[in-house]
Amino acid sequence: MRPTMIPADPHAWFPQFYGNPAIRALASACRWTISGQIGEEDPDDPDKPPTRKAPIDVRHLLTGCTPGCRHAGSLRGAFALDETCLLSLDELTAAIPNAANTAFYLQAQTDGLLVLDIEPDCPPRIATDLLRLPGVLYSELSMSGRGFHLVMPMPQNFHDFPVAAGKRVLREEHGWYELLLDHWATFTRQPVPDRIVAHVDAATAAPAFTSIDDLYAQLAAKARESPGASATTVDTAEDMPDIPYSLAIVEQTLASARHQLRDPGDFNHDMSRWEFSVLASLYGWMRTQLRAYSALGVEYSAGDTAWLLYKAALDVIPVRPKHSQRRNGRPFLLDRAAALVADREASSSSAD
């Protein structure tokens, strides 16, 4: 449990973190912030998306807003991975000494390190084997207190698997653990308890993994190329066309999907991945509606589907600065919707 008082020197509270050579190797990179709650609860609008935990724009937090800024009084998510939003670790520590955590955007191929994230539901035997891996440079408890974060050196066989080397995360098939390669990592700075260390040290059974190279090879061998379909293969008009039954399709999709959507926490608060997951879920429910109305003789193009998906997504995905950008000449989320439609249609065609 973190001390409730504000520490005069956070280095004294978390010496194993701040004094760790691997952490110090990352400290100078201007990719540090804290993970906090962004968004606002509105008791008068129960349908408004709730707050969520995400890496914040720490420079915005420290400098405040200009008068009249719509973000005044609230936190906003980090939308850039450099000094636009982030700090070095020493700057962050000096500015917010009582922070509950630190968050770092890891770029394994630049930093020479990766993070092994062991989930709370990982079977104890597997978790023990992972904690036994040789070469662990830093270890800590996760925010739940039931998982672990391990900082490891890059495996020597990293480039032997070119598909995996281009991934941001490599996940075990059950979701029990994952290797973070190009991703946010939130550090609690809480050391692994002595009783767990003693249990791991006492293990005598042959481990499932002999090294980080072995673990990486097992995950990397299963990595697959992303579907090659591009968002540009789906043509969307400048303005939403007149799509038959569009309002009903969107409303019925939202009614079915709203309570089935996953939480950003399931994606380590990687909002890009979470948003694509939301689009995928909405698409699945929307296909049911489109098939029903197609039975009435209506034909829906891929562009129509992208527009309908975009309209549904606007209702459940909180606004963030990136959404004001344009991709392929259209709003960012519309382009993401088009990418999802292209991906699903390509997958459907290849399965035929």
Coordinates of C-alpha atoms in Angstrom, one line a residue:
M1 CA 0.0 0.0 0.0
R2 CA 1.3 3.4 -0.9
P3 CA 1.9 5.8 2.0
T4 CA -0.9 8.3 2.3
M5 CA 1.4 11.2 3.2
I6 CA 3.2 13.1 0.4
P7 CA 6.8 11.9 0.3
A8 CA 9.5 14.5 0.6
D9 CA 11.6 12.4 -1.7
P10 CA 9.9 9.6 -3.7
H11 CA 13.2 8.0 -4.3
A12 CA 13.2 7.0 -0.6
W13 CA 9.8 5.3 -0.9
F14 CA 10.7 3.4 -4.0
P15 CA 14.4 2.9 -4.0
Q16 CA 14.3 -0.4 -5.9
F17 CA 12.6 1.4 -8.8
Y18 CA 14.4 4.7 -9.0
G19 CA 17.8 3.1 -8.3
N20 CA 17.3 0.2 -10.8
P21 CA 19.9 0.4 -13.7
A22 CA 17.3 -0.7 -16.3
I23 CA 14.9 2.0 -15.2
R24 CA 17.7 4.6 -15.1
A25 CA 18.5 3.6 -18.7
L26 CA 15.0 4.6 -19.7
A27 CA 14.8 7.6 -17.4
S28 CA 16.2 10.2 -19.8
A29 CA 13.7 9.4 -22.6
C30 CA 11.0 12.0 -22.8
R31 CA 8.2 9.4 -22.8
W32 CA 7.1 9.4 -19.1
T33 CA 3.8 10.5 -17.6
I34 CA 1.3 9.1 -15.1
S35 CA -1.8 7.1 -15.7
G36 CA -4.9 8.8 -14.4
Q37 CA -8.7 9.1 -14.8
I38 CA -9.7 11.2 -17.8
G39 CA -13.2 12.2 -18.8
E40 CA -16.0 13.3 -16.5
E41 CA -18.9 11.6 -14.8
D42 CA -22.2 13.4 -15.5
P43 CA -25.0 12.5 -13.1
D44 CA -27.5 14.3 -15.3
D45 CA -26.5 12.2 -18.3
P46 CA -26.2 8.5 -17.4
D47 CA -25.5 7.6 -21.1
K48 CA -22.4 9.7 -21.2
P49 CA -19.2 7.5 -21.4
P50 CA -17.7 7.1 -18.0
T51 CA -14.2 8.2 -17.0
R52 CA -11.4 5.9 -17.9
K53 CA -7.8 5.4 -16.9
A54 CA -5.2 6.3 -19.4
P55 CA -1.7 7.9 -19.8
I56 CA -2.3 11.7 -19.4
D57 CA -0.9 14.7 -21.2
V58 CA 1.3 15.6 -18.2
R59 CA 2.5 18.9 -19.7
H60 CA -1.1 20.0 -20.1
L61 CA -1.7 19.0 -16.4
L62 CA 1.3 21.1 -15.2
T63 CA 0.9 24.2 -17.4
G64 CA -2.9 24.3 -17.3
C65 CA -5.1 25.7 -20.1
T66 CA -5.5 29.0 -21.7
P67 CA -8.7 30.9 -20.7
G68 CA -11.8 29.4 -22.3
C69 CA -10.0 26.1 -23.1
R70 CA -12.6 23.3 -23.3
H71 CA -10.2 21.1 -21.3
A72 CA -10.0 23.4 -18.4
G73 CA -10.4 21.6 -15.1
S74 CA -10.0 18.2 -16.5
L75 CA -7.2 15.8 -17.6
R76 CA -6.7 14.8 -21.2
G77 CA -5.0 11.8 -22.6
A78 CA -1.5 11.9 -24.0
F79 CA -1.8 12.3 -27.8
A80 CA 1.9 12.5 -28.7
L81 CA 4.8 10.3 -27.6
D82 CA 7.3 13.1 -27.1
E83 CA 7.9 16.4 -25.2
T84 CA 4.6 17.7 -26.6
C85 CA 2.9 15.7 -23.8
L86 CA 5.5 13.8 -21.9
L87 CA 8.6 14.3 -19.6
S88 CA 11.7 12.5 -18.6
L89 CA 11.4 10.4 -15.4
D90 CA 13.4 12.9 -13.4
E91 CA 11.3 15.8 -14.6
L92 CA 8.1 13.8 -13.8
T93 CA 9.3 12.9 -10.3
A94 CA 10.3 16.5 -9.5
A95 CA 7.0 17.8 -10.8
I96 CA 4.6 15.2 -9.3
P97 CA 6.4 13.6 -6.3
N98 CA 3.3 12.0 -4.9
A99 CA 2.2 10.4 -8.2
A100 CA 0.4 7.0 -7.6
N101 CA 2.3 5.5 -10.6
T102 CA 4.5 6.2 -13.5
A103 CA 3.7 5.4 -17.1
F104 CA 6.3 5.0 -19.9
Y105 CA 5.9 4.5 -23.6
L106 CA 8.3 1.6 -24.3
Q107 CA 9.9 1.3 -27.8
A108 CA 11.8 -1.9 -27.4
Q109 CA 13.9 -1.6 -30.6
T110 CA 15.0 1.8 -29.5
D111 CA 15.3 1.1 -25.8
G112 CA 16.8 -2.3 -26.0
L113 CA 14.4 -3.5 -23.3
L114 CA 10.9 -5.1 -23.3
V115 CA 8.3 -5.6 -20.6
L116 CA 6.8 -9.0 -19.7
D117 CA 3.3 -8.3 -18.3
I118 CA 1.9 -11.3 -16.3
E119 CA -1.8 -11.0 -15.9
P120 CA -3.6 -11.8 -12.5
D121 CA -5.4 -14.8 -14.0
C122 CA -2.1 -16.5 -15.2
P123 CA -1.9 -20.0 -13.6
P124 CA 0.4 -19.9 -10.6
R125 CA 2.7 -22.5 -12.1
I126 CA 3.2 -20.5 -15.3
A127 CA 3.6 -17.3 -13.4
T128 CA 6.3 -18.9 -11.3
D129 CA 8.1 -20.1 -14.4
L130 CA 8.0 -16.6 -15.9
L131 CA 9.3 -15.1 -12.7
R132 CA 12.2 -17.7 -12.8
L133 CA 13.4 -16.4 -16.2
P134 CA 17.1 -15.6 -16.1
G135 CA 18.1 -12.0 -16.9
V136 CA 15.1 -10.2 -15.3
L137 CA 16.4 -6.6 -14.8
Y138 CA 13.5 -5.2 -12.8
S139 CA 10.3 -6.7 -11.3
E140 CA 7.2 -5.4 -9.5
L141 CA 3.6 -6.1 -8.7
S142 CA 1.0 -4.9 -11.1
M143 CA -1.8 -2.5 -10.1
S144 CA -4.1 -5.3 -9.1
G145 CA -1.5 -6.7 -6.7
R146 CA -1.9 -10.1 -8.3
G147 CA 0.0 -9.7 -11.5
F148 CA 3.6 -8.8 -12.3
H149 CA 5.7 -6.6 -14.6
L150 CA 9.2 -7.7 -15.6
V151 CA 11.7 -5.6 -17.5
M152 CA 13.8 -7.9 -19.7
P153 CA 16.6 -7.4 -22.2
M154 CA 15.7 -7.7 -25.9
P155 CA 16.0 -11.3 -27.0
Q156 CA 19.0 -12.1 -29.2
N157 CA 16.7 -13.8 -31.7
F158 CA 14.3 -10.8 -32.0
H159 CA 14.9 -10.3 -35.7
D160 CA 14.6 -14.0 -36.5
F161 CA 10.9 -13.4 -36.6
P162 CA 10.2 -10.4 -38.9
V163 CA 6.4 -10.6 -38.5
A164 CA 6.6 -10.6 -34.7
A165 CA 9.3 -7.8 -34.7
G166 CA 6.7 -5.5 -36.3
K167 CA 4.1 -6.1 -33.7
R168 CA 3.4 -3.8 -30.7
V169 CA 2.4 -6.6 -28.4
L170 CA 2.8 -10.4 -28.4
R171 CA 0.1 -12.1 -26.4
E172 CA -0.1 -15.7 -25.1
E173 CA -3.2 -17.4 -26.5
H174 CA -5.1 -17.4 -23.3
G175 CA -4.2 -13.8 -22.4
W176 CA -2.1 -15.0 -19.4
Y177 CA 0.9 -12.9 -20.3
E178 CA 2.2 -10.6 -23.0
L179 CA 5.4 -9.0 -24.2
L180 CA 5.1 -5.3 -24.6
L181 CA 7.3 -4.1 -27.5
D182 CA 5.9 -0.8 -28.6
H183 CA 3.4 0.1 -26.0
W184 CA 2.5 1.9 -22.7
A185 CA 3.8 0.3 -19.5
T186 CA 2.4 1.5 -16.2
F187 CA 4.8 1.0 -13.3
T188 CA 3.5 0.7 -9.8
R189 CA 7.0 0.7 -8.3
Q190 CA 5.8 -1.9 -5.7
P191 CA 8.3 -4.6 -5.3
V192 CA 7.4 -8.3 -5.5
P193 CA 6.8 -9.5 -1.9
D194 CA 9.5 -11.6 -0.2
R195 CA 7.2 -14.5 0.2
I196 CA 6.7 -14.7 -3.5
V197 CA 10.4 -14.3 -4.2
A198 CA 11.1 -17.2 -1.7
H199 CA 8.4 -19.4 -3.4
V200 CA 10.0 -18.7 -6.8
D201 CA 13.5 -19.4 -5.5
A202 CA 12.3 -22.7 -4.0
A203 CA 10.8 -24.0 -7.3
T204 CA 12.7 -27.1 -8.5
A205 CA 10.5 -28.4 -11.4
A206 CA 11.9 -27.9 -14.9
P207 CA 10.6 -24.5 -16.1
A208 CA 8.5 -24.1 -19.2
F209 CA 10.8 -21.4 -20.5
T210 CA 14.6 -21.5 -20.3
S211 CA 15.3 -17.9 -21.4
I212 CA 13.7 -14.7 -22.8
D213 CA 14.8 -15.9 -26.2
D214 CA 12.9 -19.2 -25.6
L215 CA 9.8 -17.3 -24.5
Y216 CA 10.0 -14.9 -27.3
A217 CA 10.4 -17.6 -29.9
Q218 CA 7.3 -19.4 -28.6
L219 CA 5.2 -16.3 -28.9
A220 CA 6.8 -14.9 -32.1
A221 CA 6.4 -18.2 -34.0
K222 CA 2.6 -17.7 -33.7
A223 CA 2.5 -14.1 -34.9
R224 CA 0.6 -13.6 -38.2
E225 CA 0.6 -10.8 -40.7
S226 CA -2.3 -8.4 -40.4
P227 CA -4.8 -8.6 -43.2
G228 CA -3.5 -6.7 -46.2
A229 CA -6.8 -4.9 -46.9
S230 CA -6.4 -1.1 -46.8
A231 CA -9.0 1.4 -45.6
T232 CA -8.6 3.1 -49.0
T233 CA -10.3 0.2 -50.7
V234 CA -13.6 1.4 -49.1
D235 CA -14.9 4.5 -50.8
T236 CA -16.9 6.9 -48.5
A237 CA -18.5 10.1 -49.8
E238 CA -17.6 13.5 -48.3
D239 CA -20.9 13.5 -46.6
M240 CA -23.0 10.7 -45.3
P241 CA -25.3 9.4 -48.1
D242 CA -29.0 8.7 -47.8
I243 CA -28.8 5.1 -46.5
P244 CA -32.1 3.3 -46.2
Y245 CA -33.1 2.5 -42.5
S246 CA -29.8 4.1 -41.3
L247 CA -31.3 5.4 -38.0
A248 CA -32.9 2.1 -37.2
I249 CA -29.8 0.2 -38.0
V250 CA -27.6 2.4 -35.8
E251 CA -30.0 2.4 -32.9
Q252 CA -30.6 -1.3 -33.0
T253 CA -26.9 -2.0 -33.2
L254 CA -26.2 0.2 -30.2
A255 CA -29.0 -1.4 -28.2
S256 CA -27.5 -4.8 -28.8
A257 CA -23.8 -4.0 -28.4
R258 CA -23.6 -1.2 -25.8
H259 CA -23.4 -3.6 -22.8
Q260 CA -21.1 -6.1 -24.6
L261 CA -18.2 -3.8 -25.3
R262 CA -14.9 -4.4 -23.7
D263 CA -13.2 -1.9 -21.3
P264 CA -10.0 0.0 -22.2
G265 CA -8.3 -1.7 -19.3
D266 CA -8.5 -5.0 -21.2
F267 CA -6.1 -3.4 -23.7
N268 CA -3.7 -1.8 -21.1
H269 CA -5.5 1.5 -21.9
D270 CA -4.2 1.5 -25.5
M271 CA -7.0 3.6 -26.9
S272 CA -6.3 2.9 -30.5
R273 CA -6.6 -0.9 -30.0
W274 CA -9.7 -0.4 -27.8
E275 CA -11.4 1.7 -30.4
F276 CA -10.7 -0.9 -33.1
S277 CA -12.2 -3.5 -30.7
V278 CA -15.3 -1.4 -30.3
L279 CA -15.6 -1.0 -34.0
A280 CA -15.2 -4.7 -34.5
S281 CA -17.9 -5.4 -31.9
L282 CA -20.3 -2.9 -33.4
Y283 CA -19.7 -4.3 -36.8
G284 CA -20.6 -7.8 -35.7
W285 CA -23.9 -6.6 -34.3
M286 CA -24.5 -4.4 -37.3
R287 CA -24.1 -7.2 -39.7
T288 CA -27.2 -8.8 -38.2
Q289 CA -29.2 -5.6 -38.8
L290 CA -27.8 -5.3 -42.4
R291 CA -28.8 -8.8 -43.2
A292 CA -32.3 -8.2 -41.9
Y293 CA -32.8 -5.1 -44.0
S294 CA -31.1 -6.7 -47.1
A295 CA -33.9 -9.2 -47.0
L296 CA -36.2 -6.3 -47.9
G297 CA -34.3 -5.8 -51.1
V298 CA -31.9 -3.1 -49.9
E299 CA -28.2 -3.3 -50.9
Y300 CA -25.6 -1.8 -48.7
S301 CA -22.1 -1.0 -50.0
A302 CA -18.9 -1.2 -48.0
G303 CA -19.0 2.6 -47.9
D304 CA -22.5 2.6 -46.5
T305 CA -21.5 0.1 -43.8
A306 CA -18.5 2.3 -42.9
W307 CA -20.7 5.3 -42.5
L308 CA -23.2 3.4 -40.3
L309 CA -20.4 2.0 -38.2
Y310 CA -18.9 5.5 -37.8
K311 CA -22.2 6.9 -36.6
A312 CA -22.6 4.1 -34.1
A313 CA -19.0 4.5 -32.9
L314 CA -19.5 8.2 -32.2
D315 CA -22.1 7.3 -29.6
V316 CA -19.8 5.0 -27.5
I317 CA -16.2 6.1 -28.1
P318 CA -15.2 9.2 -26.0
V319 CA -13.7 12.1 -28.0
R320 CA -9.9 12.5 -27.9
P321 CA -7.6 14.9 -29.7
K322 CA -6.6 12.4 -32.3
H323 CA -10.2 12.3 -33.6
S324 CA -9.9 15.8 -35.0
Q325 CA -7.3 14.5 -37.5
R326 CA -8.1 13.3 -40.9
R327 CA -6.9 10.1 -42.6
N328 CA -7.3 9.4 -46.3
G329 CA -9.3 12.6 -46.6
R330 CA -11.9 11.8 -44.1
P331 CA -12.4 12.0 -40.3
F332 CA -10.1 9.8 -38.3
L333 CA -12.8 7.5 -36.9
L334 CA -14.6 7.2 -40.2
D335 CA -11.3 6.0 -41.7
R336 CA -10.9 3.5 -38.9
A337 CA -14.4 2.3 -39.6
A338 CA -13.5 1.9 -43.2
A339 CA -10.4 0.0 -42.3
L340 CA -12.4 -2.4 -40.2
V341 CA -14.9 -3.0 -43.0
A342 CA -12.1 -3.5 -45.4
D343 CA -10.4 -6.0 -43.1
R344 CA -13.6 -8.0 -42.5
E345 CA -14.6 -8.1 -46.2
A346 CA -11.1 -9.2 -47.1
S347 CA -11.2 -11.9 -44.5
S348 CA -14.6 -13.0 -45.7
S349 CA -13.4 -13.2 -49.3
S350 CA -10.3 -15.2 -48.4
A351 CA -12.5 -17.7 -46.5
D352 CA -14.8 -18.3 -49.5

